[in-house]
Amino acid sequence: MYKVGITGGIGSGKTTVCKVFEVLGIPVFYADTVAKEIMHKDILLVAGIKSAFGKESYSDDGKLNNKYIAGIVFNDEKALAKLNALVHPAVFRAFDAWEKTIPENVPYTLKEAALLFESGSYKMCDTTILVTAPYEIKLARVMQRDGVSAEQVKARMDKQFSDEEKSKLANHFIVNDEQQSIIGQVLTLHQQFLNAAEALKPDNV
Ligand code: ATP
């Protein structure tokens, strides 16, 4: 099935854009939400995290000890890379399993991931969308949504590729600057993806 990856910096509005695609009937795989779920559920992943970071990584009732893990990886790039090397393949496995549940008459799917480019998962997509918004707007949105300080948002932003770096890898763009209509931009891309998915069908190849 034709796969579209969608990403954007923190607060760019990628989830908001995905909701518009969902209204059009396009199933969306929210990789970051799934990643949080499989931290407790994927047996291989749980074993890998315990082995890498110690048994304290999980509480007695099997829940990930977020504070403990965040304390280790937040300022240690090597530890973060180690964690990502465990989590990303587990998310890929979850995506493959999810895709198998999608009915054949669905024209294409969307995979939303904050680290689509950083994780390399864009390579498994047929095309990609980058959602962008001006820096000040992103900052204000996240501060308001999460009730956090500008410094905390900036610290999170620093962990991601810049829009400039992401732009080099993206095939399509949605500007979510509260000036241009998201719906209009989504409808234009939706038509392009329907055409591309149609062209990929065995009868048309
Ligand atoms: P994150 O990476 O932090 O999960 P995101 O890129 O998925 O962020 P959203 O959660 O979609 O971003 O949007 C961030 C906040 O900004 C939300 O509270 C959302 O309602 C708001 N927002 C997004 N787009 C718009 C818009 N066009 N107009 C007004 N508010 C918006």
PDB file of C-alpha atoms and ligand atoms in Angstrom:
ATOM      1  CA  MET A   1       0.000   0.000   0.000  1.00  0.00           C
ATOM      2  CA  TYR A   2       1.139   3.540  -0.763  1.00  0.00           C
ATOM      3  CA  LYS A   3       2.698   5.018   2.398  1.00  0.00           C
ATOM      4  CA  VAL A   4       2.991   8.699   3.233  1.00  0.00           C
ATOM      5  CA  GLY A   5       5.253   9.807   6.092  1.00  0.00           C
ATOM      6  CA  ILE A   6       4.344  13.054   7.841  1.00  0.00           C
ATOM      7  CA  THR A   7       6.497  14.998  10.246  1.00  0.00           C
ATOM      8  CA  GLY A   8       7.216  18.486  11.522  1.00  0.00           C
ATOM      9  CA  GLY A   9       8.912  20.195  14.408  1.00  0.00           C
ATOM     10  CA  ILE A  10       7.332  20.231  17.848  1.00  0.00           C
ATOM     11  CA  GLY A  11       4.206  22.401  17.730  1.00  0.00           C
ATOM     12  CA  SER A  12       4.173  22.589  13.921  1.00  0.00           C
ATOM     13  CA  GLY A  13       0.712  21.021  13.965  1.00  0.00           C
ATOM     14  CA  LYS A  14       1.374  17.633  12.383  1.00  0.00           C
ATOM     15  CA  THR A  15      -1.244  15.902  14.542  1.00  0.00           C
ATOM     16  CA  THR A  16      -3.765  18.609  13.664  1.00  0.00           C
ATOM     17  CA  VAL A  17      -3.020  18.078   9.948  1.00  0.00           C
ATOM     18  CA  CYS A  18      -3.345  14.288  10.377  1.00  0.00           C
ATOM     19  CA  LYS A  19      -6.839  14.761  11.815  1.00  0.00           C
ATOM     20  CA  VAL A  20      -7.849  16.419   8.519  1.00  0.00           C
ATOM     21  CA  PHE A  21      -6.548  13.404   6.564  1.00  0.00           C
ATOM     22  CA  GLU A  22      -8.507  11.149   8.939  1.00  0.00           C
ATOM     23  CA  VAL A  23     -11.690  13.055   8.085  1.00  0.00           C
ATOM     24  CA  LEU A  24     -10.989  12.115   4.449  1.00  0.00           C
ATOM     25  CA  GLY A  25     -10.905   8.443   5.491  1.00  0.00           C
ATOM     26  CA  ILE A  26      -7.130   8.007   5.528  1.00  0.00           C
ATOM     27  CA  PRO A  27      -5.862   5.832   8.396  1.00  0.00           C
ATOM     28  CA  VAL A  28      -3.056   7.402  10.421  1.00  0.00           C
ATOM     29  CA  PHE A  29      -0.410   5.522  12.389  1.00  0.00           C
ATOM     30  CA  TYR A  30       0.721   7.785  15.240  1.00  0.00           C
ATOM     31  CA  ALA A  31       4.242   6.462  15.775  1.00  0.00           C
ATOM     32  CA  ASP A  32       4.961   8.515  18.899  1.00  0.00           C
ATOM     33  CA  THR A  33       1.787   7.356  20.650  1.00  0.00           C
ATOM     34  CA  VAL A  34       2.474   3.767  19.653  1.00  0.00           C
ATOM     35  CA  ALA A  35       6.072   4.084  20.876  1.00  0.00           C
ATOM     36  CA  LYS A  36       4.768   5.002  24.340  1.00  0.00           C
ATOM     37  CA  GLU A  37       2.386   2.022  24.359  1.00  0.00           C
ATOM     38  CA  ILE A  38       4.903  -0.578  23.243  1.00  0.00           C
ATOM     39  CA  MET A  39       7.342   0.518  25.964  1.00  0.00           C
ATOM     40  CA  HIS A  40       5.181  -1.646  28.253  1.00  0.00           C
ATOM     41  CA  LYS A  41       3.870  -4.190  25.770  1.00  0.00           C
ATOM     42  CA  ASP A  42       6.616  -5.266  23.347  1.00  0.00           C
ATOM     43  CA  ILE A  43       8.408  -8.090  25.156  1.00  0.00           C
ATOM     44  CA  LEU A  44      11.593  -7.779  23.098  1.00  0.00           C
ATOM     45  CA  LEU A  45      11.736  -4.043  23.703  1.00  0.00           C
ATOM     46  CA  VAL A  46      11.120  -4.334  27.451  1.00  0.00           C
ATOM     47  CA  ALA A  47      13.886  -6.951  27.710  1.00  0.00           C
ATOM     48  CA  GLY A  48      16.234  -4.748  25.666  1.00  0.00           C
ATOM     49  CA  ILE A  49      15.615  -1.662  27.825  1.00  0.00           C
ATOM     50  CA  LYS A  50      16.125  -3.613  31.068  1.00  0.00           C
ATOM     51  CA  SER A  51      19.333  -5.062  29.727  1.00  0.00           C
ATOM     52  CA  ALA A  52      20.639  -1.658  28.541  1.00  0.00           C
ATOM     53  CA  PHE A  53      19.543   0.547  31.460  1.00  0.00           C
ATOM     54  CA  GLY A  54      18.931  -1.820  34.364  1.00  0.00           C
ATOM     55  CA  LYS A  55      15.916  -3.420  36.062  1.00  0.00           C
ATOM     56  CA  GLU A  56      15.005  -0.044  37.619  1.00  0.00           C
ATOM     57  CA  SER A  57      13.797   0.975  34.144  1.00  0.00           C
ATOM     58  CA  TYR A  58      10.475  -0.693  35.010  1.00  0.00           C
ATOM     59  CA  SER A  59       8.359  -0.599  38.126  1.00  0.00           C
ATOM     60  CA  ASP A  60       7.073  -3.810  39.744  1.00  0.00           C
ATOM     61  CA  ASP A  61       3.752  -3.500  37.907  1.00  0.00           C
ATOM     62  CA  GLY A  62       5.573  -3.491  34.540  1.00  0.00           C
ATOM     63  CA  LYS A  63       5.291   0.221  33.748  1.00  0.00           C
ATOM     64  CA  LEU A  64       8.219   2.116  32.284  1.00  0.00           C
ATOM     65  CA  ASN A  65       9.944   4.329  34.852  1.00  0.00           C
ATOM     66  CA  ASN A  66       9.822   7.464  32.696  1.00  0.00           C
ATOM     67  CA  LYS A  67      11.625   9.689  35.176  1.00  0.00           C
ATOM     68  CA  TYR A  68      14.516   7.265  35.553  1.00  0.00           C
ATOM     69  CA  ILE A  69      14.932   6.784  31.780  1.00  0.00           C
ATOM     70  CA  ALA A  70      14.519  10.499  31.014  1.00  0.00           C
ATOM     71  CA  GLY A  71      17.151  11.256  33.655  1.00  0.00           C
ATOM     72  CA  ILE A  72      19.595   8.975  31.877  1.00  0.00           C
ATOM     73  CA  VAL A  73      18.979   9.935  28.251  1.00  0.00           C
ATOM     74  CA  PHE A  74      18.124  13.637  28.397  1.00  0.00           C
ATOM     75  CA  ASN A  75      21.692  14.886  28.520  1.00  0.00           C
ATOM     76  CA  ASP A  76      23.512  11.820  27.254  1.00  0.00           C
ATOM     77  CA  GLU A  77      23.492  11.468  23.473  1.00  0.00           C
ATOM     78  CA  LYS A  78      24.991   7.981  23.524  1.00  0.00           C
ATOM     79  CA  ALA A  79      22.344   6.707  25.921  1.00  0.00           C
ATOM     80  CA  LEU A  80      19.614   8.348  23.820  1.00  0.00           C
ATOM     81  CA  ALA A  81      20.988   6.703  20.674  1.00  0.00           C
ATOM     82  CA  LYS A  82      20.996   3.366  22.514  1.00  0.00           C
ATOM     83  CA  LEU A  83      17.356   3.825  23.540  1.00  0.00           C
ATOM     84  CA  ASN A  84      16.351   4.871  20.017  1.00  0.00           C
ATOM     85  CA  ALA A  85      18.115   1.838  18.551  1.00  0.00           C
ATOM     86  CA  LEU A  86      15.811  -0.307  20.681  1.00  0.00           C
ATOM     87  CA  VAL A  87      12.594   1.675  20.237  1.00  0.00           C
ATOM     88  CA  HIS A  88      12.679   2.435  16.494  1.00  0.00           C
ATOM     89  CA  PRO A  89      12.765  -1.206  15.289  1.00  0.00           C
ATOM     90  CA  ALA A  90       9.933  -1.995  17.720  1.00  0.00           C
ATOM     91  CA  VAL A  91       7.860   0.837  16.224  1.00  0.00           C
ATOM     92  CA  PHE A  92       8.622  -0.501  12.714  1.00  0.00           C
ATOM     93  CA  ARG A  93       7.323  -3.920  13.821  1.00  0.00           C
ATOM     94  CA  ALA A  94       4.171  -2.304  15.235  1.00  0.00           C
ATOM     95  CA  PHE A  95       3.656  -0.357  11.983  1.00  0.00           C
ATOM     96  CA  ASP A  96       3.946  -3.526   9.885  1.00  0.00           C
ATOM     97  CA  ALA A  97       1.394  -5.269  12.106  1.00  0.00           C
ATOM     98  CA  TRP A  98      -0.944  -2.226  11.916  1.00  0.00           C
ATOM     99  CA  GLU A  99      -0.691  -2.031   8.116  1.00  0.00           C
ATOM    100  CA  LYS A 100      -1.856  -5.640   7.835  1.00  0.00           C
ATOM    101  CA  THR A 101      -5.130  -4.617   9.505  1.00  0.00           C
ATOM    102  CA  ILE A 102      -5.906  -1.906   6.895  1.00  0.00           C
ATOM    103  CA  PRO A 103      -8.613  -2.894   4.369  1.00  0.00           C
ATOM    104  CA  GLU A 104      -7.421  -3.250   0.764  1.00  0.00           C
ATOM    105  CA  ASN A 105      -9.768  -0.575  -0.541  1.00  0.00           C
ATOM    106  CA  VAL A 106      -7.957   2.100   1.490  1.00  0.00           C
ATOM    107  CA  PRO A 107      -5.872   4.038  -1.068  1.00  0.00           C
ATOM    108  CA  TYR A 108      -2.969   5.033   1.153  1.00  0.00           C
ATOM    109  CA  THR A 109      -1.885   5.363   4.778  1.00  0.00           C
ATOM    110  CA  LEU A 110      -0.152   8.063   6.777  1.00  0.00           C
ATOM    111  CA  LYS A 111       2.627   7.517   9.304  1.00  0.00           C
ATOM    112  CA  GLU A 112       3.037  10.444  11.683  1.00  0.00           C
ATOM    113  CA  ALA A 113       6.383  10.566  13.472  1.00  0.00           C
ATOM    114  CA  ALA A 114       8.212  13.477  15.100  1.00  0.00           C
ATOM    115  CA  LEU A 115      11.521  11.812  14.200  1.00  0.00           C
ATOM    116  CA  LEU A 116      10.567  10.524  10.743  1.00  0.00           C
ATOM    117  CA  PHE A 117      13.830  11.753   9.241  1.00  0.00           C
ATOM    118  CA  GLU A 118      16.064  11.365  12.299  1.00  0.00           C
ATOM    119  CA  SER A 119      15.009   7.700  12.756  1.00  0.00           C
ATOM    120  CA  GLY A 120      15.428   6.838   9.077  1.00  0.00           C
ATOM    121  CA  SER A 121      11.818   5.608   8.902  1.00  0.00           C
ATOM    122  CA  TYR A 122      11.117   7.997   5.988  1.00  0.00           C
ATOM    123  CA  LYS A 123      13.041   5.523   3.831  1.00  0.00           C
ATOM    124  CA  MET A 124      10.164   3.078   4.237  1.00  0.00           C
ATOM    125  CA  CYS A 125       7.632   5.639   2.961  1.00  0.00           C
ATOM    126  CA  ASP A 126       6.760   6.310  -0.683  1.00  0.00           C
ATOM    127  CA  THR A 127       6.657  10.030  -0.053  1.00  0.00           C
ATOM    128  CA  THR A 128       6.853  12.489   2.834  1.00  0.00           C
ATOM    129  CA  ILE A 129       5.210  15.679   4.075  1.00  0.00           C
ATOM    130  CA  LEU A 130       6.870  18.270   6.281  1.00  0.00           C
ATOM    131  CA  VAL A 131       4.509  20.494   8.289  1.00  0.00           C
ATOM    132  CA  THR A 132       6.071  23.854   9.037  1.00  0.00           C
ATOM    133  CA  ALA A 133       5.144  26.877  11.127  1.00  0.00           C
ATOM    134  CA  PRO A 134       7.055  29.984  12.203  1.00  0.00           C
ATOM    135  CA  TYR A 135       9.288  29.454  15.244  1.00  0.00           C
ATOM    136  CA  GLU A 136       7.425  31.898  17.522  1.00  0.00           C
ATOM    137  CA  ILE A 137       4.074  30.291  16.717  1.00  0.00           C
ATOM    138  CA  LYS A 138       5.426  26.786  17.450  1.00  0.00           C
ATOM    139  CA  LEU A 139       6.870  27.978  20.727  1.00  0.00           C
ATOM    140  CA  ALA A 140       3.614  29.668  21.823  1.00  0.00           C
ATOM    141  CA  ARG A 141       1.489  26.648  20.825  1.00  0.00           C
ATOM    142  CA  VAL A 142       3.525  24.152  22.838  1.00  0.00           C
ATOM    143  CA  MET A 143       3.832  26.443  25.868  1.00  0.00           C
ATOM    144  CA  GLN A 144       0.054  26.805  25.886  1.00  0.00           C
ATOM    145  CA  ARG A 145      -0.764  23.147  25.122  1.00  0.00           C
ATOM    146  CA  ASP A 146       1.684  21.604  27.617  1.00  0.00           C
ATOM    147  CA  GLY A 147       1.849  24.408  30.209  1.00  0.00           C
ATOM    148  CA  VAL A 148       5.656  24.558  29.980  1.00  0.00           C
ATOM    149  CA  SER A 149       8.238  27.353  29.769  1.00  0.00           C
ATOM    150  CA  ALA A 150       9.871  28.656  26.590  1.00  0.00           C
ATOM    151  CA  GLU A 151      13.182  27.152  27.795  1.00  0.00           C
ATOM    152  CA  GLN A 152      11.621  23.712  28.152  1.00  0.00           C
ATOM    153  CA  VAL A 153      10.180  23.887  24.637  1.00  0.00           C
ATOM    154  CA  LYS A 154      13.498  25.115  23.221  1.00  0.00           C
ATOM    155  CA  ALA A 155      15.323  22.220  24.922  1.00  0.00           C
ATOM    156  CA  ARG A 156      12.952  19.789  23.180  1.00  0.00           C
ATOM    157  CA  MET A 157      13.328  21.607  19.852  1.00  0.00           C
ATOM    158  CA  ASP A 158      17.120  21.316  20.091  1.00  0.00           C
ATOM    159  CA  LYS A 159      16.813  17.511  20.067  1.00  0.00           C
ATOM    160  CA  GLN A 160      15.244  17.540  16.591  1.00  0.00           C
ATOM    161  CA  PHE A 161      16.599  18.345  13.127  1.00  0.00           C
ATOM    162  CA  SER A 162      15.890  21.955  12.138  1.00  0.00           C
ATOM    163  CA  ASP A 163      13.203  22.651   9.522  1.00  0.00           C
ATOM    164  CA  GLU A 164      16.029  23.495   7.128  1.00  0.00           C
ATOM    165  CA  GLU A 165      17.564  20.030   7.534  1.00  0.00           C
ATOM    166  CA  LYS A 166      14.161  18.339   7.321  1.00  0.00           C
ATOM    167  CA  SER A 167      13.249  20.331   4.186  1.00  0.00           C
ATOM    168  CA  LYS A 168      16.088  18.698   2.276  1.00  0.00           C
ATOM    169  CA  LEU A 169      14.523  15.285   2.838  1.00  0.00           C
ATOM    170  CA  ALA A 170      10.832  16.192   2.456  1.00  0.00           C
ATOM    171  CA  ASN A 171       8.834  15.738  -0.752  1.00  0.00           C
ATOM    172  CA  HIS A 172       5.804  17.884   0.161  1.00  0.00           C
ATOM    173  CA  PHE A 173       5.143  20.773   2.519  1.00  0.00           C
ATOM    174  CA  ILE A 174       2.165  22.040   4.506  1.00  0.00           C
ATOM    175  CA  VAL A 175       2.494  25.515   5.931  1.00  0.00           C
ATOM    176  CA  ASN A 176       0.529  25.753   9.181  1.00  0.00           C
ATOM    177  CA  ASP A 177       1.068  29.429   9.943  1.00  0.00           C
ATOM    178  CA  GLU A 178      -2.575  30.219  10.724  1.00  0.00           C
ATOM    179  CA  GLN A 179      -2.688  32.323   7.530  1.00  0.00           C
ATOM    180  CA  GLN A 180      -2.914  29.648   4.858  1.00  0.00           C
ATOM    181  CA  SER A 181      -5.733  27.101   4.930  1.00  0.00           C
ATOM    182  CA  ILE A 182      -4.659  23.655   6.135  1.00  0.00           C
ATOM    183  CA  ILE A 183      -7.739  22.062   4.589  1.00  0.00           C
ATOM    184  CA  GLY A 184      -6.952  23.427   1.114  1.00  0.00           C
ATOM    185  CA  GLN A 185      -3.366  22.199   1.301  1.00  0.00           C
ATOM    186  CA  VAL A 186      -4.449  18.763   2.557  1.00  0.00           C
ATOM    187  CA  LEU A 187      -7.024  18.414  -0.237  1.00  0.00           C
ATOM    188  CA  THR A 188      -4.387  19.204  -2.888  1.00  0.00           C
ATOM    189  CA  LEU A 189      -1.992  16.604  -1.490  1.00  0.00           C
ATOM    190  CA  HIS A 190      -4.770  14.050  -0.983  1.00  0.00           C
ATOM    191  CA  GLN A 191      -5.547  14.202  -4.712  1.00  0.00           C
ATOM    192  CA  GLN A 192      -1.859  13.779  -5.566  1.00  0.00           C
ATOM    193  CA  PHE A 193      -1.563  10.752  -3.280  1.00  0.00           C
ATOM    194  CA  LEU A 194      -4.729   9.180  -4.722  1.00  0.00           C
ATOM    195  CA  ASN A 195      -3.207   9.551  -8.195  1.00  0.00           C
ATOM    196  CA  ALA A 196       0.153   8.168  -7.102  1.00  0.00           C
ATOM    197  CA  ALA A 197      -1.477   5.210  -5.306  1.00  0.00           C
ATOM    198  CA  GLU A 198      -3.612   4.490  -8.376  1.00  0.00           C
ATOM    199  CA  ALA A 199      -0.551   4.551 -10.636  1.00  0.00           C
ATOM    200  CA  LEU A 200       1.151   2.011  -8.340  1.00  0.00           C
ATOM    201  CA  LYS A 201      -1.648  -0.562  -8.668  1.00  0.00           C
ATOM    202  CA  PRO A 202      -0.429  -3.732 -10.450  1.00  0.00           C
ATOM    203  CA  ASP A 203      -2.763  -3.154 -13.461  1.00  0.00           C
ATOM    204  CA  ASN A 204      -1.241   0.282 -14.067  1.00  0.00           C
ATOM    205  CA  VAL A 205       2.441  -0.498 -13.528  1.00  0.00           C
TER     206      VAL A 205
HETATM  207  P1  ATP B   1       4.060  17.746  18.948  1.00  0.00           P
HETATM  208  O1  ATP B   1       5.238  17.367  18.110  1.00  0.00           O
HETATM  209  O2  ATP B   1       4.443  18.538  20.134  1.00  0.00           O
HETATM  210  O3  ATP B   1       3.174  16.583  19.288  1.00  0.00           O
HETATM  211  P2  ATP B   1       2.403  18.631  16.739  1.00  0.00           P
HETATM  212  O4  ATP B   1       3.303  19.048  15.629  1.00  0.00           O
HETATM  213  O5  ATP B   1       1.724  17.304  16.590  1.00  0.00           O
HETATM  214  O6  ATP B   1       3.161  18.768  18.111  1.00  0.00           O
HETATM  215  P3  ATP B   1      -0.204  19.689  17.307  1.00  0.00           P
HETATM  216  O7  ATP B   1      -0.356  18.919  18.585  1.00  0.00           O
HETATM  217  O8  ATP B   1      -1.023  19.311  16.148  1.00  0.00           O
HETATM  218  O9  ATP B   1       1.324  19.778  16.898  1.00  0.00           O
HETATM  219  O10 ATP B   1      -0.434  21.240  17.574  1.00  0.00           O
HETATM  220  C1  ATP B   1       0.156  21.902  18.687  1.00  0.00           C
HETATM  221  C2  ATP B   1      -0.875  22.818  19.326  1.00  0.00           C
HETATM  222  O11 ATP B   1      -1.153  23.873  18.420  1.00  0.00           O
HETATM  223  C3  ATP B   1      -2.197  22.115  19.609  1.00  0.00           C
HETATM  224  O12 ATP B   1      -2.713  22.590  20.811  1.00  0.00           O
HETATM  225  C4  ATP B   1      -3.063  22.513  18.423  1.00  0.00           C
HETATM  226  O13 ATP B   1      -4.425  22.543  18.753  1.00  0.00           O
HETATM  227  C5  ATP B   1      -2.533  23.904  18.077  1.00  0.00           C
HETATM  228  N1  ATP B   1      -2.626  24.199  16.633  1.00  0.00           N
HETATM  229  C6  ATP B   1      -2.068  23.488  15.613  1.00  0.00           C
HETATM  230  N2  ATP B   1      -2.367  24.042  14.433  1.00  0.00           N
HETATM  231  C7  ATP B   1      -3.137  25.131  14.694  1.00  0.00           C
HETATM  232  C8  ATP B   1      -3.758  26.131  13.882  1.00  0.00           C
HETATM  233  N3  ATP B   1      -3.651  26.129  12.551  1.00  0.00           N
HETATM  234  N4  ATP B   1      -4.481  27.090  14.496  1.00  0.00           N
HETATM  235  C9  ATP B   1      -4.591  27.115  15.846  1.00  0.00           C
HETATM  236  N5  ATP B   1      -4.021  26.200  16.681  1.00  0.00           N
HETATM  237  C10 ATP B   1      -3.298  25.231  16.121  1.00  0.00           C
END
